């Protein structure tokens, strides 16, 4: 840590200061500087400047901070360790950083205090504001947060302004007025992600506005933030890597910046694979039979099971005539399958949520999928967090659909297994979601953590079934919704032996690696559970890819390969061969297709 200090002996305070906090690997660094009393920071990666001097400010309504600060004191800290997630993409996540807290005070007026905390991890850097407890700011309204991100050039960004929007690759100067997070930026030979981490329970979500040449600035998506001291904002995160896949691998950094698990008992939290049912008793029973035979863990009733989803009079404790809820839950329990039920914000806000979730637990429902979730204001976040905590109280796992994206809070509330905030298979490939966009989403969106992509298999929108198989590995989601538009009667009397890949595929992992990839073009992901690896590859353009197997351990393995049939993308060819870590397998795919492998230790015979 570099500290350059200029002391004012008359006031016993630091009048000019510059600190650099460097990651343990020394790859990432974040530098604080006080320039004419105004706080700034900059970010470097391996001695390359990523963000130049960027201003930091909070605008307090009615009583804004003065234009100049002095430094009262600094505090350094460091941590070296790891932690084990309840449901994760790795068995454990490293959590090692260096930290410096800068205690600022207004140079004039009421001399109110503001602290800035800077952290440097091997995966990236982060900063946040803290308003310490003080009489002058007992209660306040934050009008805006003005954290700048000053890039050194007009770089390409993979831009979206809505959580289920299609991505556009444009220059910073060409993007819309604002973007949502995480935002992926291509900085010459480096890849940069700007993200938000930590609790938003009493804060408004961040968006990124264009503001000046090559510069972005934070703004609240809607409204202001009311608070009382002490208050710490969520973290602003800058991740840098040589390859975009490394940013996806390092998504856990957002969890490192979040509070540890708040639940005393997590034994009831069960990740798994889910199949959505039509809203009848017969349909659910048929899927339960398939699920029990094929290593699925849940069946799901989607919108409509308690009445029209947009009708405020639809009571979430009523059940339509076509569903015998008691019988469905009995049948599911007998087959060790859990039932997840949809409930939207209309019903959650209009009816007694405590009574609703208490009743669901009494009925035997195992989880809820929250729909119509708003992701705009402080009030939206307070409502959503109260619903997440209420679900934990009644041991209901949670999937959040529509507009929410994770900020690492799944560490604090691990029953929140997945969220949407993604343009998934609900949008057709021949319309708004072609393979090129899928291969942008698999990088840009997945930096933020689990994504419920909702792949399907036999639906008419499917172009390549080997592509669909691979999606279960490409898109990490501890609650993995599969067959989204399929119903089980489509499979009656037919054989799809390649679906053993999904049967054997878990949804949480001991290790995950992005083997190779290029944004919008191709991606290969390998994930391990125990001694078995599951590998998925998807492409935009037709290509042959050599997939090195260096991630395998010692010994001989059997690779079961699920490849595109050259005669038809709707067919999958299965072959097996013995491999070792020194081998490389070639995957040949036509445009918009995929390839999957299940690799396990070779049997002794």
PDB file of N, CA and C in Angstrom, residues 36 77 389 402 472 509 575:
ATOM      1  N   UNK A  36      -7.938  19.229  -4.579  1.00  0.00           N
ATOM      2  CA  UNK A  36      -8.570  20.494  -4.196  1.00  0.00           C
ATOM      3  C   UNK A  36      -9.798  20.249  -3.314  1.00  0.00           C
ATOM      4  N   UNK A  77      -7.100  -2.443   6.739  1.00  0.00           N
ATOM      5  CA  UNK A  77      -7.508  -3.780   7.168  1.00  0.00           C
ATOM      6  C   UNK A  77      -7.181  -4.742   6.034  1.00  0.00           C
ATOM      7  N   UNK A 389     -37.409 -12.388   3.112  1.00  0.00           N
ATOM      8  CA  UNK A 389     -37.243 -12.799   4.512  1.00  0.00           C
ATOM      9  C   UNK A 389     -38.476 -13.544   5.015  1.00  0.00           C
ATOM     10  N   UNK A 402     -38.951 -11.674 -13.722  1.00  0.00           N
ATOM     11  CA  UNK A 402     -39.100 -10.345 -14.299  1.00  0.00           C
ATOM     12  C   UNK A 402     -37.843  -9.514 -14.070  1.00  0.00           C
ATOM     13  N   UNK A 472     -27.962 -25.947 -19.919  1.00  0.00           N
ATOM     14  CA  UNK A 472     -28.024 -26.294 -18.503  1.00  0.00           C
ATOM     15  C   UNK A 472     -26.697 -26.131 -17.791  1.00  0.00           C
ATOM     16  N   UNK A 509     -22.363 -26.876  -7.775  1.00  0.00           N
ATOM     17  CA  UNK A 509     -21.110 -27.420  -8.276  1.00  0.00           C
ATOM     18  C   UNK A 509     -19.976 -27.285  -7.275  1.00  0.00           C
ATOM     19  N   UNK A 575     -21.896 -40.633 -28.394  1.00  0.00           N
ATOM     20  CA  UNK A 575     -20.766 -41.558 -28.488  1.00  0.00           C
ATOM     21  C   UNK A 575     -19.955 -41.465 -27.201  1.00  0.00           C
TER      22      UNK A 575
END
